[in-house]
Amino acid sequence: MQKTLLKRLGWAAVALVGLMAGSLLFPLFLQDVVYRVVMLCGIAIIMAVSLNLINGFTGQFSIGHAGFQAVGAYVAASLTVYGHDKLFSFVPKDGNFSTMVVGGLKLPIYSLLSGGPAMLASMLIGGLVAAGIGYLVGLPSLRLRGDYLAIVTLGFGEIIRVIVENLDVVGGPRGFSGDLKTGIQVPALTNFFWVYGTVLVVILVSRNLRFSVHGLSYLSVREDEIAAQAMGVNTTTVKVKAFVLGAFFAGVAGALFAHYERTILITSFNFVRSFDFVTMVVLGGLGSITGAALAAVVLTALPEVLRYTLGTEANKYRLVVYALALVIMMLVRPQGIFGRGELSFRRFIKKKEEVQTG
């Protein structure tokens, strides 16, 4: 037990050092376009893996996941803007953190003592508000299934859009970048540390849930809800918990997105975006954590590659490519790339050892 604890602490230390090194070095040595893709891939992984908790683990069909991200984004941005004077006065009003020059390199001064508390608070509050709404949206899942539940979640996304477009406090249809009266802007709080730290958390939570005794109740609901009820599983609690947990991480992803883009448009969270996340989960394999993560990386980087090769015409072909990939996958491998399995590095290590010993 002590060895296991030491091993876990060792991995945690390695992850912490890696995240801090990435936060410092990646902005310096990666082109802005490449760094942007890296950041958006991380946020997409959080969204895909969190949706997998709902669609993949419990077998429900939600197509309004971007709505939870929108809630987290607007709540988090409003917190750091309107709560600036009372809570986050240590954050610059223009939202830009200064830099210092060391050896000819501009190093960002972004310490946990300056932007960290504001980022952490906005992530938690945005996630909790989204989780609360996820609870309300999850209630219809007790009686609705399949297409009917999908329609409810789709309607939820549209409700969020209409509400935001009619709220002047968050900019309405013109978008939200700060308070025009005070000049306080949405701060640039998001960096590699927060994005990929959250990626590690959501993957670890999903993995531990899947392989735990409690997680078996989620999978039993997916396989046969009636049989699960007969075995004593509280399917009501399981389905609502899945929505709440998935919505929480989507809200956190929204907070990260808001403080990276710094100008939030409600069009960034429309049905098309929700469809993107569903596509990631289906292509990766319903129930597969690593499958959803890898599909998120591919489908997020792909539009950037298309934009680089096709220019402004890329947006016209993006949905066509997504839909075509989905159709081909359904015909060739309907269970997704990984099915319900996971990508394990132990398998590669064992194969390598077998080759060496053989």
CSV table of C-alpha atoms in Angstrom, one decimal:
chain,number,residue,atom,x,y,z
A,1,MET,CA,0.0,0.0,0.0
A,2,GLN,CA,2.9,2.3,0.8
A,3,LYS,CA,4.5,1.6,-2.5
A,4,THR,CA,1.3,2.3,-4.3
A,5,LEU,CA,1.0,5.6,-2.5
A,6,LEU,CA,4.5,6.6,-3.3
A,7,LYS,CA,4.1,5.6,-6.9
A,8,ARG,CA,1.0,7.7,-7.2
A,9,LEU,CA,2.7,10.7,-5.5
A,10,GLY,CA,5.6,10.3,-8.0
A,11,TRP,CA,3.3,10.3,-11.0
A,12,ALA,CA,1.5,13.4,-9.5
A,13,ALA,CA,4.8,15.2,-9.1
A,14,VAL,CA,5.8,14.3,-12.7
A,15,ALA,CA,2.4,15.6,-14.0
A,16,LEU,CA,2.7,18.8,-12.0
A,17,VAL,CA,6.3,19.5,-13.3
A,18,GLY,CA,5.2,18.7,-16.8
A,19,LEU,CA,2.2,21.0,-16.7
A,20,MET,CA,4.2,23.9,-15.3
A,21,ALA,CA,7.0,23.3,-17.9
A,22,GLY,CA,4.4,23.3,-20.7
A,23,SER,CA,2.8,26.5,-19.4
A,24,LEU,CA,6.2,28.2,-19.6
A,25,LEU,CA,7.8,26.7,-22.7
A,26,PHE,CA,5.0,26.1,-25.2
A,27,PRO,CA,4.0,29.7,-25.6
A,28,LEU,CA,7.6,30.6,-26.2
A,29,PHE,CA,8.6,27.9,-28.8
A,30,LEU,CA,5.3,27.1,-30.5
A,31,GLN,CA,3.8,29.3,-33.2
A,32,ASP,CA,0.7,31.1,-32.1
A,33,VAL,CA,-1.5,29.0,-34.4
A,34,VAL,CA,0.0,25.7,-33.2
A,35,TYR,CA,-0.4,26.8,-29.6
A,36,ARG,CA,-4.0,27.7,-30.2
A,37,VAL,CA,-4.7,24.3,-31.7
A,38,VAL,CA,-3.0,22.6,-28.7
A,39,MET,CA,-5.2,24.6,-26.3
A,40,LEU,CA,-8.5,24.0,-28.2
A,41,CYS,CA,-7.7,20.3,-28.4
A,42,GLY,CA,-7.4,20.2,-24.6
A,43,ILE,CA,-10.7,21.9,-24.1
A,44,ALA,CA,-12.3,19.6,-26.7
A,45,ILE,CA,-11.0,16.6,-24.8
A,46,ILE,CA,-12.7,17.8,-21.7
A,47,MET,CA,-16.0,18.2,-23.5
A,48,ALA,CA,-15.8,14.8,-25.3
A,49,VAL,CA,-14.8,12.8,-22.2
A,50,SER,CA,-17.5,14.6,-20.1
A,51,LEU,CA,-20.2,13.8,-22.7
A,52,ASN,CA,-18.9,10.2,-22.8
A,53,LEU,CA,-20.0,10.0,-19.1
A,54,ILE,CA,-23.6,10.6,-20.3
A,55,ASN,CA,-23.8,9.0,-23.7
A,56,GLY,CA,-21.1,6.4,-23.4
A,57,PHE,CA,-21.4,5.2,-19.8
A,58,THR,CA,-25.2,5.3,-19.2
A,59,GLY,CA,-26.3,5.0,-22.8
A,60,GLN,CA,-28.4,8.2,-22.8
A,61,PHE,CA,-28.5,10.4,-25.9
A,62,SER,CA,-27.7,14.1,-25.2
A,63,ILE,CA,-27.1,16.5,-28.1
A,64,GLY,CA,-27.1,19.7,-26.2
A,65,HIS,CA,-23.7,19.4,-24.4
A,66,ALA,CA,-22.5,22.8,-25.8
A,67,GLY,CA,-25.3,24.4,-23.8
A,68,PHE,CA,-23.5,23.4,-20.5
A,69,GLN,CA,-20.3,24.8,-21.9
A,70,ALA,CA,-22.1,28.1,-22.6
A,71,VAL,CA,-23.4,28.3,-19.1
A,72,GLY,CA,-19.9,27.8,-17.6
A,73,ALA,CA,-18.4,30.3,-20.0
A,74,TYR,CA,-20.8,33.1,-19.4
A,75,VAL,CA,-21.0,32.5,-15.6
A,76,ALA,CA,-17.2,32.3,-15.3
A,77,ALA,CA,-16.5,35.4,-17.4
A,78,SER,CA,-19.2,37.4,-15.6
A,79,LEU,CA,-17.6,36.4,-12.2
A,80,THR,CA,-14.2,37.7,-13.1
A,81,VAL,CA,-15.5,40.9,-14.8
A,82,TYR,CA,-18.2,42.0,-12.4
A,83,GLY,CA,-16.6,40.6,-9.4
A,84,HIS,CA,-13.2,42.1,-10.2
A,85,ASP,CA,-13.2,45.1,-7.7
A,86,LYS,CA,-14.4,43.0,-4.7
A,87,LEU,CA,-12.8,39.6,-5.4
A,88,PHE,CA,-10.1,39.8,-8.1
A,89,SER,CA,-8.6,43.3,-7.8
A,90,PHE,CA,-5.1,41.8,-8.2
A,91,VAL,CA,-6.0,40.9,-11.8
A,92,PRO,CA,-5.2,43.7,-14.3
A,93,LYS,CA,-8.4,45.5,-15.5
A,94,ASP,CA,-7.4,45.1,-19.1
A,95,GLY,CA,-7.0,41.3,-18.4
A,96,ASN,CA,-3.4,41.2,-19.8
A,97,PHE,CA,-0.6,39.9,-17.6
A,98,SER,CA,2.8,41.6,-18.0
A,99,THR,CA,6.0,39.9,-19.2
A,100,MET,CA,9.6,39.9,-18.1
A,101,VAL,CA,12.6,39.5,-20.4
A,102,VAL,CA,15.2,36.8,-19.3
A,103,GLY,CA,18.0,36.0,-21.7
A,104,GLY,CA,16.2,37.7,-24.6
A,105,LEU,CA,13.1,35.6,-24.0
A,106,LYS,CA,9.7,37.1,-22.9
A,107,LEU,CA,8.5,35.0,-20.0
A,108,PRO,CA,4.9,35.4,-18.9
A,109,ILE,CA,4.5,36.4,-15.3
A,110,TYR,CA,1.6,34.1,-14.5
A,111,SER,CA,1.8,32.8,-11.0
A,112,LEU,CA,-0.7,31.0,-8.8
A,113,LEU,CA,-0.6,34.0,-6.6
A,114,SER,CA,-1.9,36.4,-9.3
A,115,GLY,CA,-4.2,34.8,-11.9
A,116,GLY,CA,-4.5,31.3,-10.3
A,117,PRO,CA,-7.1,32.0,-7.7
A,118,ALA,CA,-9.3,33.9,-10.2
A,119,MET,CA,-9.1,31.0,-12.7
A,120,LEU,CA,-9.7,28.3,-10.1
A,121,ALA,CA,-12.7,30.2,-8.7
A,122,SER,CA,-14.3,30.8,-12.1
A,123,MET,CA,-13.8,27.2,-13.1
A,124,LEU,CA,-15.5,25.9,-9.9
A,125,ILE,CA,-18.4,28.4,-10.0
A,126,GLY,CA,-18.9,27.9,-13.7
A,127,GLY,CA,-18.8,24.1,-13.3
A,128,LEU,CA,-21.2,24.1,-10.3
A,129,VAL,CA,-23.8,26.3,-12.0
A,130,ALA,CA,-23.7,24.1,-15.1
A,131,ALA,CA,-24.0,21.1,-12.8
A,132,GLY,CA,-27.1,22.5,-11.2
A,133,ILE,CA,-28.7,23.1,-14.6
A,134,GLY,CA,-27.5,19.6,-15.6
A,135,TYR,CA,-29.6,18.3,-12.7
A,136,LEU,CA,-32.7,20.0,-14.0
A,137,VAL,CA,-32.0,18.8,-17.6
A,138,GLY,CA,-31.3,15.3,-16.3
A,139,LEU,CA,-34.7,15.0,-14.6
A,140,PRO,CA,-36.5,14.4,-18.0
A,141,SER,CA,-34.1,11.5,-18.6
A,142,LEU,CA,-36.0,9.5,-15.9
A,143,ARG,CA,-39.0,9.1,-18.3
A,144,LEU,CA,-37.6,9.9,-21.7
A,145,ARG,CA,-35.2,7.8,-23.8
A,146,GLY,CA,-33.5,7.9,-27.1
A,147,ASP,CA,-34.8,10.4,-29.6
A,148,TYR,CA,-37.2,12.0,-27.1
A,149,LEU,CA,-34.4,12.8,-24.7
A,150,ALA,CA,-32.3,14.1,-27.5
A,151,ILE,CA,-35.0,16.6,-28.4
A,152,VAL,CA,-35.1,17.8,-24.8
A,153,THR,CA,-31.4,18.4,-24.7
A,154,LEU,CA,-31.5,20.1,-28.1
A,155,GLY,CA,-34.2,22.3,-26.8
A,156,PHE,CA,-32.1,23.1,-23.7
A,157,GLY,CA,-29.3,24.4,-26.0
A,158,GLU,CA,-31.7,26.6,-27.8
A,159,ILE,CA,-33.2,28.0,-24.6
A,160,ILE,CA,-29.7,29.0,-23.4
A,161,ARG,CA,-29.1,30.7,-26.8
A,162,VAL,CA,-32.3,32.7,-26.6
A,163,ILE,CA,-31.7,33.7,-23.0
A,164,VAL,CA,-28.1,34.9,-23.7
A,165,GLU,CA,-29.1,36.9,-26.8
A,166,ASN,CA,-31.6,38.8,-24.7
A,167,LEU,CA,-29.3,39.6,-21.7
A,168,ASP,CA,-27.5,42.9,-22.1
A,169,VAL,CA,-25.4,42.2,-19.0
A,170,VAL,CA,-23.5,39.6,-21.0
A,171,GLY,CA,-23.5,41.5,-24.3
A,172,GLY,CA,-26.5,39.8,-25.9
A,173,PRO,CA,-25.9,38.9,-29.6
A,174,ARG,CA,-22.9,41.1,-30.0
A,175,GLY,CA,-20.9,39.0,-27.6
A,176,PHE,CA,-19.2,39.5,-24.2
A,177,SER,CA,-15.7,40.7,-23.7
A,178,GLY,CA,-16.0,42.9,-20.5
A,179,ASP,CA,-17.9,45.7,-18.8
A,180,LEU,CA,-18.1,48.7,-21.1
A,181,LYS,CA,-18.8,51.1,-18.3
A,182,THR,CA,-15.8,50.2,-16.1
A,183,GLY,CA,-13.4,49.1,-18.8
A,184,ILE,CA,-12.8,45.8,-17.1
A,185,GLN,CA,-12.1,43.1,-19.6
A,186,VAL,CA,-12.3,39.3,-19.5
A,187,PRO,CA,-8.8,38.4,-18.3
A,188,ALA,CA,-6.4,36.0,-20.1
A,189,LEU,CA,-6.3,33.4,-17.3
A,190,THR,CA,-6.3,30.2,-19.3
A,191,ASN,CA,-3.0,28.6,-20.0
A,192,PHE,CA,-1.6,25.1,-20.6
A,193,PHE,CA,-1.5,24.3,-16.9
A,194,TRP,CA,-5.2,24.8,-16.3
A,195,VAL,CA,-6.4,23.2,-19.6
A,196,TYR,CA,-4.3,20.0,-19.4
A,197,GLY,CA,-4.5,19.8,-15.6
A,198,THR,CA,-8.3,19.6,-16.1
A,199,VAL,CA,-7.8,17.0,-18.9
A,200,LEU,CA,-5.9,14.8,-16.5
A,201,VAL,CA,-8.6,15.2,-13.8
A,202,VAL,CA,-11.6,14.4,-16.1
A,203,ILE,CA,-9.8,11.4,-17.5
A,204,LEU,CA,-8.8,10.1,-14.1
A,205,VAL,CA,-12.4,10.6,-12.7
A,206,SER,CA,-13.8,8.8,-15.7
A,207,ARG,CA,-11.4,6.0,-15.5
A,208,ASN,CA,-11.9,5.5,-11.7
A,209,LEU,CA,-15.6,5.7,-12.2
A,210,ARG,CA,-15.6,3.1,-15.0
A,211,PHE,CA,-13.5,0.5,-13.2
A,212,SER,CA,-15.1,1.0,-9.7
A,213,VAL,CA,-18.0,-0.9,-8.2
A,214,HIS,CA,-20.1,2.2,-8.3
A,215,GLY,CA,-19.3,2.7,-12.0
A,216,LEU,CA,-20.7,-0.8,-12.8
A,217,SER,CA,-24.1,0.6,-12.1
A,218,TYR,CA,-23.6,3.2,-14.8
A,219,LEU,CA,-22.7,0.5,-17.3
A,220,SER,CA,-25.6,-1.8,-16.2
A,221,VAL,CA,-28.0,1.0,-17.0
A,222,ARG,CA,-26.5,1.3,-20.5
A,223,GLU,CA,-26.7,-2.4,-21.2
A,224,ASP,CA,-30.2,-3.2,-19.8
A,225,GLU,CA,-32.0,-0.7,-17.6
A,226,ILE,CA,-34.8,-3.1,-16.6
A,227,ALA,CA,-32.3,-5.8,-15.6
A,228,ALA,CA,-30.4,-3.2,-13.7
A,229,GLN,CA,-33.5,-2.2,-11.7
A,230,ALA,CA,-34.2,-5.8,-11.0
A,231,MET,CA,-30.7,-6.2,-9.5
A,232,GLY,CA,-31.3,-3.2,-7.2
A,233,VAL,CA,-29.6,-0.5,-9.1
A,234,ASN,CA,-31.2,2.9,-8.6
A,235,THR,CA,-31.4,3.9,-12.2
A,236,THR,CA,-32.9,7.3,-11.4
A,237,THR,CA,-29.9,8.3,-9.3
A,238,VAL,CA,-27.4,6.9,-11.8
A,239,LYS,CA,-28.8,8.8,-14.8
A,240,VAL,CA,-29.1,12.1,-13.0
A,241,LYS,CA,-25.6,11.8,-11.5
A,242,ALA,CA,-24.3,11.2,-15.0
A,243,PHE,CA,-25.9,14.4,-16.3
A,244,VAL,CA,-24.6,16.4,-13.3
A,245,LEU,CA,-21.1,15.1,-13.5
A,246,GLY,CA,-20.9,15.6,-17.3
A,247,ALA,CA,-22.4,19.1,-17.0
A,248,PHE,CA,-19.9,20.1,-14.3
A,249,PHE,CA,-16.9,19.3,-16.5
A,250,ALA,CA,-18.5,21.0,-19.5
A,251,GLY,CA,-19.0,24.1,-17.4
A,252,VAL,CA,-15.3,24.0,-16.4
A,253,ALA,CA,-14.4,23.7,-20.1
A,254,GLY,CA,-16.6,26.7,-20.7
A,255,ALA,CA,-14.7,28.7,-18.1
A,256,LEU,CA,-11.4,27.7,-19.7
A,257,PHE,CA,-12.7,28.6,-23.2
A,258,ALA,CA,-14.0,32.0,-22.0
A,259,HIS,CA,-10.7,33.1,-20.4
A,260,TYR,CA,-8.8,31.9,-23.5
A,261,GLU,CA,-10.8,33.5,-26.2
A,262,ARG,CA,-11.7,36.5,-24.0
A,263,THR,CA,-14.6,37.4,-26.3
A,264,ILE,CA,-17.5,35.0,-26.0
A,265,LEU,CA,-20.1,34.7,-28.8
A,266,ILE,CA,-23.2,32.5,-28.3
A,267,THR,CA,-22.7,31.1,-31.8
A,268,SER,CA,-19.6,29.3,-30.4
A,269,PHE,CA,-22.0,27.0,-28.5
A,270,ASN,CA,-24.7,26.3,-31.1
A,271,PHE,CA,-26.2,22.9,-32.1
A,272,VAL,CA,-23.3,22.4,-34.6
A,273,ARG,CA,-20.8,22.5,-31.8
A,274,SER,CA,-22.9,20.0,-29.8
A,275,PHE,CA,-23.0,17.8,-32.8
A,276,ASP,CA,-19.2,18.0,-33.0
A,277,PHE,CA,-18.9,16.6,-29.4
A,278,VAL,CA,-21.4,13.8,-30.2
A,279,THR,CA,-19.3,13.0,-33.3
A,280,MET,CA,-16.1,12.8,-31.2
A,281,VAL,CA,-17.7,10.3,-28.7
A,282,VAL,CA,-19.2,8.1,-31.4
A,283,LEU,CA,-16.1,8.0,-33.5
A,284,GLY,CA,-13.9,7.2,-30.5
A,285,GLY,CA,-16.3,4.5,-29.3
A,286,LEU,CA,-19.2,4.9,-27.0
A,287,GLY,CA,-17.9,4.3,-23.5
A,288,SER,CA,-14.2,4.6,-24.5
A,289,ILE,CA,-12.3,7.3,-22.6
A,290,THR,CA,-9.2,7.3,-24.7
A,291,GLY,CA,-11.3,6.9,-27.8
A,292,ALA,CA,-13.2,10.1,-27.1
A,293,ALA,CA,-10.0,11.9,-26.2
A,294,LEU,CA,-8.2,10.9,-29.4
A,295,ALA,CA,-11.2,11.7,-31.6
A,296,ALA,CA,-11.4,15.1,-30.0
A,297,VAL,CA,-7.8,15.8,-30.9
A,298,VAL,CA,-8.3,14.7,-34.5
A,299,LEU,CA,-11.6,16.5,-35.1
A,300,THR,CA,-10.3,19.7,-33.5
A,301,ALA,CA,-7.0,19.7,-35.4
A,302,LEU,CA,-8.6,18.7,-38.7
A,303,PRO,CA,-10.4,22.0,-39.4
A,304,GLU,CA,-7.1,23.9,-38.8
A,305,VAL,CA,-5.4,21.6,-41.4
A,306,LEU,CA,-8.3,22.2,-43.8
A,307,ARG,CA,-8.1,25.9,-43.2
A,308,TYR,CA,-4.3,25.8,-43.9
A,309,THR,CA,-4.8,23.9,-47.1
A,310,LEU,CA,-8.1,25.3,-48.4
A,311,GLY,CA,-8.1,28.8,-46.8
A,312,THR,CA,-11.5,30.4,-46.2
A,313,GLU,CA,-13.2,27.6,-48.0
A,314,ALA,CA,-12.5,25.2,-45.1
A,315,ASN,CA,-15.7,26.1,-43.2
A,316,LYS,CA,-17.8,24.9,-46.1
A,317,TYR,CA,-16.3,21.5,-46.1
A,318,ARG,CA,-16.0,21.0,-42.3
A,319,LEU,CA,-19.5,19.6,-41.7
A,320,VAL,CA,-19.2,17.5,-44.9
A,321,VAL,CA,-16.0,15.9,-43.7
A,322,TYR,CA,-17.5,15.3,-40.2
A,323,ALA,CA,-20.7,13.8,-41.6
A,324,LEU,CA,-18.8,11.7,-44.1
A,325,ALA,CA,-16.4,10.4,-41.4
A,326,LEU,CA,-19.4,9.5,-39.3
A,327,VAL,CA,-21.2,7.6,-42.1
A,328,ILE,CA,-18.1,5.7,-43.0
A,329,MET,CA,-17.5,4.8,-39.4
A,330,MET,CA,-21.1,3.5,-39.0
A,331,LEU,CA,-20.7,1.3,-42.1
A,332,VAL,CA,-17.2,0.0,-41.4
A,333,ARG,CA,-16.9,0.0,-37.7
A,334,PRO,CA,-20.2,0.9,-36.0
A,335,GLN,CA,-18.7,0.5,-32.5
A,336,GLY,CA,-16.2,3.3,-33.1
A,337,ILE,CA,-12.4,3.3,-33.3
A,338,PHE,CA,-11.8,1.7,-29.9
A,339,GLY,CA,-15.3,0.3,-29.4
A,340,ARG,CA,-15.6,0.1,-25.6
A,341,GLY,CA,-12.0,-0.7,-25.1
A,342,GLU,CA,-9.2,1.6,-24.0
A,343,LEU,CA,-5.7,2.4,-25.4
A,344,SER,CA,-3.3,0.9,-22.9
A,345,PHE,CA,0.4,1.6,-22.9
A,346,ARG,CA,0.9,-1.6,-20.9
A,347,ARG,CA,0.0,-3.7,-24.0
A,348,PHE,CA,2.7,-2.0,-26.1
A,349,ILE,CA,5.2,-2.6,-23.3
A,350,LYS,CA,4.2,-6.3,-23.0
A,351,LYS,CA,4.5,-6.7,-26.8
A,352,LYS,CA,7.9,-5.1,-26.8
A,353,GLU,CA,9.1,-7.3,-24.0
A,354,GLU,CA,7.7,-10.4,-25.8
A,355,VAL,CA,9.6,-9.4,-29.0
A,356,GLN,CA,12.8,-8.9,-27.1
A,357,THR,CA,12.5,-12.2,-25.2
A,358,GLY,CA,11.3,-14.1,-28.2
